[in-house]
Amino acid sequence: MKKVVLASVLIASFAWCSGVPAATDPLYQKECASCHFGYQPALLNKASWEKVMGSLSEHFGTDASLGKEDSQAILSYLVRNAGNGKITTGNDTTRITLSAYFKRKHREVPLKQILQKEVGSLSNCMACHTTADKGSYSERYIVIPNYGRWE
Amino acid sequence: MKRLLFVVGLGFAGLHAGGFNAPMQAYMQELTLEAKSVDGAFSGFDAKRGESLFTTKHIGKKGTEVSCTTCHTANLKNNGQNSNTNKSILPLAPSANAQRLTDVKEVQKWLRRNFNDVFAREGTAQEKGDVLSYIITQ
C-alpha cells in the first residue's frame, strides 16, 4: 500500500512538472470549451483574462458574447485560477501562444507539422498533447499526427 | 380503437413537426409581436425564408463570405465543424439532437452570436423567427 501511495505521489508530482490544474468549472466548460479547447486558467495571467472576458463580442474574429451573469462568473473563475509564474511571465496579451515560455517550448516544432490539417495552429493543444484536457503537457504524452511521438 | 390510434399518431406527428416546447412557444410569440410592430403586414414566420437565410452566403464579421452552413453543413442532421477551431458541432436538427431549440437563453445567445458572425449585424425578429421555423422542421 505504501508503495502504491509513493508511486501515485511520484506520478502526480512528475505530471505537475509540465502541467497545470485541469479546467474543471462546468460553466467554463459549457460556454468556452463548446467552441474550442478548454484552455486552463493558469495559461494566462489575470490581466490577460480580464482582456479576454472584456472583449467577448470581438473574440478572435467571432462574436462569443455572454450574458452579464455568466460572463462575470467565468471571469471570476479564471482570475481565481490565473497563472502567475513562468508560463505567463511577460505576456499580458489575450494569446497564450505569445508567452516567451510557450514560444521557447514550441520553437523546435517544424511549421509543416503545425500547418497540416490535423493540427492547423498552435492553439489546437489536443492535436498533439494527448493529455492536454487533463492539464498535462508532458513531453512523453505528445503524439504529432502523421509524425508520431516527440523525441 | 383504430380511430384513437390515428388521433394519438397525429398527436405525435404534431409534436414532432410543431416541435417547440412551452418556453420556446412563448419566445416565438414574443418574436411575432416584435415583427408585427416593425411591419404591420407581417403575416407569420416562414420556414422557406428561414432556409434561404440559413443557406445563402453573406459577408460576415471577418469580412469574408460565410453562411450558417459553413459550420453547420447543409444537412442539419449531421455533425458540423467550427470553421475557426475545427471543433466538432453536434447536429442542429431537433430530430437528431433533442437538446436543440429547447432552452430560450441558449437559443437567444446563439442567434445573437451567429447573426453577427454571418451577417455582421443582429438578426431582426422576423429573421430569427424564420430561421427557428426552418430549424424546427429539420
GROMACS .gro file of C-alpha atoms in nm:
model
  289
    1MET     CA    1   0.000   0.000   0.000
    2LYS     CA    2   0.280   0.241   0.092
    3LYS     CA    3   0.440   0.166  -0.241
    4VAL     CA    4   0.119   0.247  -0.424
    5VAL     CA    5   0.088   0.578  -0.241
    6LEU     CA    6   0.451   0.663  -0.310
    7ALA     CA    7   0.410   0.575  -0.677
    8SER     CA    8   0.095   0.788  -0.705
    9VAL     CA    9   0.265   1.082  -0.542
   10LEU     CA   10   0.564   1.044  -0.774
   11ILE     CA   11   0.342   1.024  -1.082
   12ALA     CA   12   0.134   1.320  -0.968
   13SER     CA   13   0.438   1.535  -0.897
   14PHE     CA   14   0.600   1.430  -1.221
   15ALA     CA   15   0.292   1.529  -1.418
   16TRP     CA   16   0.291   1.860  -1.231
   17CYS     CA   17   0.636   1.946  -1.372
   18SER     CA   18   0.485   2.016  -1.712
   19GLY     CA   19   0.126   2.061  -1.625
   20VAL     CA   20  -0.138   2.294  -1.488
   21PRO     CA   21  -0.454   2.222  -1.288
   22ALA     CA   22  -0.733   2.091  -1.512
   23ALA     CA   23  -1.016   2.328  -1.612
   24THR     CA   24  -1.298   2.170  -1.416
   25ASP     CA   25  -1.551   2.452  -1.387
   26PRO     CA   26  -1.874   2.328  -1.553
   27LEU     CA   27  -1.985   2.673  -1.672
   28TYR     CA   28  -1.641   2.740  -1.825
   29GLN     CA   29  -1.651   2.402  -1.997
   30LYS     CA   30  -2.002   2.462  -2.130
   31GLU     CA   31  -1.958   2.819  -2.253
   32CYS     CA   32  -1.594   2.822  -2.369
   33ALA     CA   33  -1.498   2.464  -2.446
   34SER     CA   34  -1.803   2.413  -2.667
   35CYS     CA   35  -1.621   2.600  -2.946
   36HIS     CA   36  -1.255   2.540  -2.869
   37PHE     CA   37  -1.018   2.355  -2.641
   38GLY     CA   38  -1.081   2.450  -2.277
   39TYR     CA   39  -0.755   2.632  -2.212
   40GLN     CA   40  -0.664   2.604  -1.845
   41PRO     CA   41  -0.688   2.930  -1.644
   42ALA     CA   42  -0.318   2.905  -1.546
   43LEU     CA   43  -0.213   2.952  -1.909
   44LEU     CA   44  -0.288   3.327  -1.892
   45ASN     CA   45  -0.246   3.579  -1.612
   46LYS     CA   46  -0.517   3.791  -1.452
   47ALA     CA   47  -0.463   4.092  -1.682
   48SER     CA   48  -0.495   3.870  -1.989
   49TRP     CA   49  -0.817   3.704  -1.873
   50GLU     CA   50  -0.968   4.043  -1.796
   51LYS     CA   51  -0.893   4.147  -2.155
   52VAL     CA   52  -1.038   3.824  -2.296
   53MET     CA   53  -1.357   3.845  -2.094
   54GLY     CA   54  -1.391   4.219  -2.160
   55SER     CA   55  -1.397   4.171  -2.537
   56LEU     CA   56  -1.605   3.858  -2.597
   57SER     CA   57  -1.813   4.016  -2.874
   58GLU     CA   58  -1.484   4.051  -3.066
   59HIS     CA   59  -1.330   3.716  -2.972
   60PHE     CA   60  -1.061   3.629  -3.228
   61GLY     CA   61  -1.286   3.740  -3.512
   62THR     CA   62  -1.612   3.595  -3.383
   63ASP     CA   63  -1.893   3.701  -3.151
   64ALA     CA   64  -1.862   3.492  -2.834
   65SER     CA   65  -2.067   3.729  -2.617
   66LEU     CA   66  -2.231   3.604  -2.299
   67GLY     CA   67  -2.494   3.736  -2.062
   68LYS     CA   68  -2.356   3.953  -1.782
   69GLU     CA   69  -2.410   3.695  -1.510
   70ASP     CA   70  -2.236   3.407  -1.689
   71SER     CA   71  -1.958   3.634  -1.806
   72GLN     CA   72  -1.887   3.755  -1.453
   73ALA     CA   73  -1.898   3.403  -1.308
   74ILE     CA   74  -1.648   3.279  -1.567
   75LEU     CA   75  -1.418   3.579  -1.523
   76SER     CA   76  -1.410   3.521  -1.151
   77TYR     CA   77  -1.324   3.151  -1.203
   78LEU     CA   78  -1.046   3.243  -1.446
   79VAL     CA   79  -0.897   3.516  -1.226
   80ARG     CA   80  -0.910   3.292  -0.919
   81ASN     CA   81  -0.704   3.031  -1.102
   82ALA     CA   82  -0.497   3.258  -1.329
   83GLY     CA   83  -0.130   3.189  -1.390
   84ASN     CA   84   0.145   3.397  -1.233
   85GLY     CA   85   0.466   3.205  -1.295
   86LYS     CA   86   0.698   3.117  -1.581
   87ILE     CA   87   0.416   3.032  -1.823
   88THR     CA   88   0.265   3.380  -1.821
   89THR     CA   89   0.568   3.599  -1.743
   90GLY     CA   90   0.580   3.895  -1.979
   91ASN     CA   91   0.255   3.804  -2.152
   92ASP     CA   92  -0.035   4.041  -2.085
   93THR     CA   93  -0.196   3.972  -2.424
   94THR     CA   94  -0.503   3.760  -2.494
   95ARG     CA   95  -0.293   3.496  -2.668
   96ILE     CA   96  -0.134   3.205  -2.482
   97THR     CA   97   0.089   3.147  -2.784
   98LEU     CA   98   0.263   3.484  -2.731
   99SER     CA   99   0.423   3.400  -2.397
  100ALA     CA  100   0.802   3.367  -2.412
  101TYR     CA  101   0.781   3.034  -2.231
  102PHE     CA  102   0.526   2.898  -2.478
  103LYS     CA  103   0.732   3.015  -2.775
  104ARG     CA  104   1.051   2.860  -2.637
  105LYS     CA  105   0.871   2.532  -2.575
  106HIS     CA  106   0.738   2.515  -2.933
  107ARG     CA  107   1.025   2.667  -3.134
  108GLU     CA  108   1.158   2.330  -3.247
  109VAL     CA  109   0.826   2.214  -3.392
  110PRO     CA  110   0.854   2.225  -3.773
  111LEU     CA  111   0.600   2.452  -3.943
  112LYS     CA  112   0.473   2.172  -4.170
  113GLN     CA  113   0.373   1.970  -3.864
  114ILE     CA  114   0.177   2.267  -3.728
  115LEU     CA  115   0.010   2.369  -4.054
  116GLN     CA  116  -0.110   2.021  -4.153
  117LYS     CA  117  -0.488   1.994  -4.139
  118GLU     CA  118  -0.494   1.761  -3.836
  119VAL     CA  119  -0.333   2.038  -3.631
  120GLY     CA  120  -0.389   2.372  -3.805
  121SER     CA  121  -0.233   2.601  -3.547
  122LEU     CA  122  -0.051   2.606  -3.216
  123SER     CA  123  -0.379   2.688  -3.042
  124ASN     CA  124  -0.506   2.334  -3.104
  125CYS     CA  125  -0.342   2.182  -2.793
  126MET     CA  126  -0.518   1.847  -2.805
  127ALA     CA  127  -0.398   1.773  -3.158
  128CYS     CA  128  -0.054   1.676  -3.021
  129HIS     CA  129  -0.072   1.693  -2.640
  130THR     CA  130  -0.293   1.389  -2.593
  131THR     CA  131  -0.347   1.461  -2.223
  132ALA     CA  132  -0.388   1.840  -2.254
  133ASP     CA  133  -0.750   1.822  -2.135
  134LYS     CA  134  -0.621   1.690  -1.802
  135GLY     CA  135  -0.378   1.979  -1.779
  136SER     CA  136  -0.080   1.756  -1.860
  137TYR     CA  137   0.156   1.882  -2.129
  138SER     CA  138   0.439   1.640  -2.051
  139GLU     CA  139   0.662   1.559  -2.350
  140ARG     CA  140   0.603   1.189  -2.300
  141TYR     CA  141   0.235   1.228  -2.397
  142ILE     CA  142   0.299   1.419  -2.718
  143VAL     CA  143   0.193   1.244  -3.039
  144ILE     CA  144   0.211   1.462  -3.350
  145PRO     CA  145  -0.042   1.344  -3.612
  146ASN     CA  146   0.134   1.173  -3.905
  147TYR     CA  147   0.473   1.213  -3.732
  148GLY     CA  148   0.438   1.023  -3.406
  149ARG     CA  149   0.595   1.077  -3.069
  150TRP     CA  150   0.807   1.377  -2.986
  151GLU     CA  151   1.163   1.253  -2.938
  152MET     CA  152  -5.973   0.195  -3.137
  153LYS     CA  153  -5.822   0.246  -3.480
  154ARG     CA  154  -5.950   0.595  -3.476
  155LEU     CA  155  -5.800   0.658  -3.135
  156LEU     CA  156  -5.462   0.528  -3.255
  157PHE     CA  157  -5.489   0.754  -3.555
  158VAL     CA  158  -5.557   1.055  -3.336
  159VAL     CA  159  -5.273   0.965  -3.099
  160GLY     CA  160  -5.048   0.914  -3.402
  161LEU     CA  161  -5.141   1.255  -3.536
  162GLY     CA  162  -5.068   1.399  -3.194
  163PHE     CA  163  -4.714   1.259  -3.200
  164ALA     CA  164  -4.661   1.375  -3.555
  165GLY     CA  165  -4.778   1.716  -3.443
  166LEU     CA  166  -4.534   1.719  -3.152
  167HIS     CA  167  -4.251   1.622  -3.378
  168ALA     CA  168  -4.329   1.870  -3.653
  169GLY     CA  169  -4.465   2.154  -3.438
  170GLY     CA  170  -4.179   2.099  -3.208
  171PHE     CA  171  -4.147   2.396  -2.975
  172ASN     CA  172  -4.182   2.342  -2.601
  173ALA     CA  173  -4.380   2.591  -2.392
  174PRO     CA  174  -4.097   2.837  -2.317
  175MET     CA  175  -3.991   2.836  -2.682
  176GLN     CA  176  -4.353   2.890  -2.792
  177ALA     CA  177  -4.360   3.195  -2.564
  178TYR     CA  178  -4.037   3.319  -2.722
  179MET     CA  179  -4.179   3.270  -3.074
  180GLN     CA  180  -4.483   3.470  -2.963
  181GLU     CA  181  -4.253   3.750  -2.845
  182LEU     CA  182  -4.078   3.749  -3.182
  183THR     CA  183  -4.416   3.756  -3.357
  184LEU     CA  184  -4.527   4.066  -3.165
  185GLU     CA  185  -4.195   4.237  -3.236
  186ALA     CA  186  -4.211   4.151  -3.606
  187LYS     CA  187  -4.567   4.287  -3.624
  188SER     CA  188  -4.469   4.610  -3.452
  189VAL     CA  189  -4.199   4.667  -3.716
  190ASP     CA  190  -4.409   4.558  -4.015
  191GLY     CA  191  -4.789   4.586  -3.996
  192ALA     CA  192  -4.823   4.350  -4.294
  193PHE     CA  193  -4.629   4.070  -4.119
  194SER     CA  194  -4.830   3.751  -4.156
  195GLY     CA  195  -4.631   3.486  -3.974
  196PHE     CA  196  -4.293   3.317  -3.989
  197ASP     CA  197  -4.188   3.118  -4.292
  198ALA     CA  198  -3.956   2.815  -4.284
  199LYS     CA  199  -3.873   2.866  -4.653
  200ARG     CA  200  -3.745   3.217  -4.589
  201GLY     CA  201  -3.558   3.075  -4.292
  202GLU     CA  202  -3.392   2.810  -4.507
  203SER     CA  203  -3.281   3.074  -4.752
  204LEU     CA  204  -3.132   3.287  -4.472
  205PHE     CA  205  -2.958   2.976  -4.343
  206THR     CA  206  -2.803   2.863  -4.670
  207THR     CA  207  -2.711   3.183  -4.855
  208LYS     CA  208  -2.368   3.340  -4.825
  209HIS     CA  209  -2.308   3.683  -4.674
  210ILE     CA  210  -2.006   3.893  -4.590
  211GLY     CA  211  -1.957   3.806  -4.226
  212LYS     CA  212  -1.788   3.962  -3.928
  213LYS     CA  213  -1.445   3.862  -4.055
  214GLY     CA  214  -1.505   4.032  -4.390
  215THR     CA  215  -1.518   3.704  -4.581
  216GLU     CA  216  -1.811   3.513  -4.733
  217VAL     CA  217  -1.983   3.274  -4.494
  218SER     CA  218  -2.321   3.114  -4.440
  219CYS     CA  219  -2.471   2.924  -4.148
  220THR     CA  220  -2.395   2.608  -4.346
  221THR     CA  221  -2.020   2.687  -4.341
  222CYS     CA  222  -2.012   2.536  -3.992
  223HIS     CA  223  -2.346   2.353  -3.961
  224THR     CA  224  -2.339   2.199  -4.314
  225ALA     CA  225  -2.648   2.187  -4.539
  226ASN     CA  226  -2.779   1.874  -4.366
  227LEU     CA  227  -2.864   1.976  -4.011
  228LYS     CA  228  -2.891   1.614  -3.902
  229ASN     CA  229  -2.516   1.578  -3.947
  230ASN     CA  230  -2.238   1.698  -3.720
  231GLY     CA  231  -2.093   2.032  -3.813
  232GLN     CA  232  -1.748   2.175  -3.763
  233ASN     CA  233  -1.641   2.514  -3.626
  234SER     CA  234  -1.458   2.677  -3.917
  235ASN     CA  235  -1.226   2.870  -3.685
  236THR     CA  236  -1.122   2.597  -3.443
  237ASN     CA  237  -1.214   2.273  -3.628
  238LYS     CA  238  -1.403   2.158  -3.320
  239SER     CA  239  -1.698   1.931  -3.395
  240ILE     CA  240  -2.052   2.073  -3.356
  241LEU     CA  241  -2.340   1.843  -3.263
  242PRO     CA  242  -2.635   1.830  -3.508
  243LEU     CA  243  -2.862   2.137  -3.507
  244ALA     CA  244  -3.172   1.942  -3.618
  245PRO     CA  245  -3.401   1.864  -3.322
  246SER     CA  246  -3.480   1.530  -3.488
  247ALA     CA  247  -3.114   1.433  -3.449
  248ASN     CA  248  -3.038   1.619  -3.124
  249ALA     CA  249  -3.327   1.654  -2.880
  250GLN     CA  250  -3.150   1.933  -2.684
  251ARG     CA  251  -3.177   2.179  -2.972
  252LEU     CA  252  -3.427   2.468  -2.957
  253THR     CA  253  -3.538   2.375  -2.606
  254ASP     CA  254  -3.364   2.645  -2.398
  255VAL     CA  255  -3.461   3.005  -2.476
  256LYS     CA  256  -3.147   3.152  -2.319
  257GLU     CA  257  -2.924   2.924  -2.529
  258VAL     CA  258  -3.124   3.000  -2.845
  259GLN     CA  259  -3.105   3.377  -2.791
  260LYS     CA  260  -2.730   3.356  -2.726
  261TRP     CA  261  -2.654   3.165  -3.045
  262LEU     CA  262  -2.887   3.375  -3.262
  263ARG     CA  263  -2.712   3.691  -3.140
  264ARG     CA  264  -2.362   3.549  -3.194
  265ASN     CA  265  -2.420   3.374  -3.522
  266PHE     CA  266  -2.616   3.653  -3.693
  267ASN     CA  267  -2.320   3.876  -3.608
  268ASP     CA  268  -2.073   3.619  -3.737
  269VAL     CA  269  -2.255   3.553  -4.065
  270PHE     CA  270  -2.441   3.879  -4.139
  271ALA     CA  271  -2.217   4.120  -3.945
  272ARG     CA  272  -2.531   4.252  -3.769
  273GLU     CA  273  -2.801   4.130  -3.534
  274GLY     CA  274  -3.098   3.949  -3.682
  275THR     CA  275  -3.442   4.110  -3.692
  276ALA     CA  276  -3.732   3.948  -3.507
  277GLN     CA  277  -3.871   3.821  -3.837
  278GLU     CA  278  -3.539   3.673  -3.946
  279LYS     CA  279  -3.489   3.498  -3.613
  280GLY     CA  280  -3.843   3.355  -3.623
  281ASP     CA  281  -3.798   3.241  -3.983
  282VAL     CA  282  -3.470   3.064  -3.909
  283LEU     CA  283  -3.614   2.895  -3.599
  284SER     CA  284  -3.919   2.788  -3.801
  285TYR     CA  285  -3.683   2.627  -4.051
  286ILE     CA  286  -3.460   2.452  -3.797
  287ILE     CA  287  -3.753   2.308  -3.601
  288THR     CA  288  -3.869   2.118  -3.911
  289GLN     CA  289  -3.529   1.951  -3.952
   0.00000   0.00000   0.00000
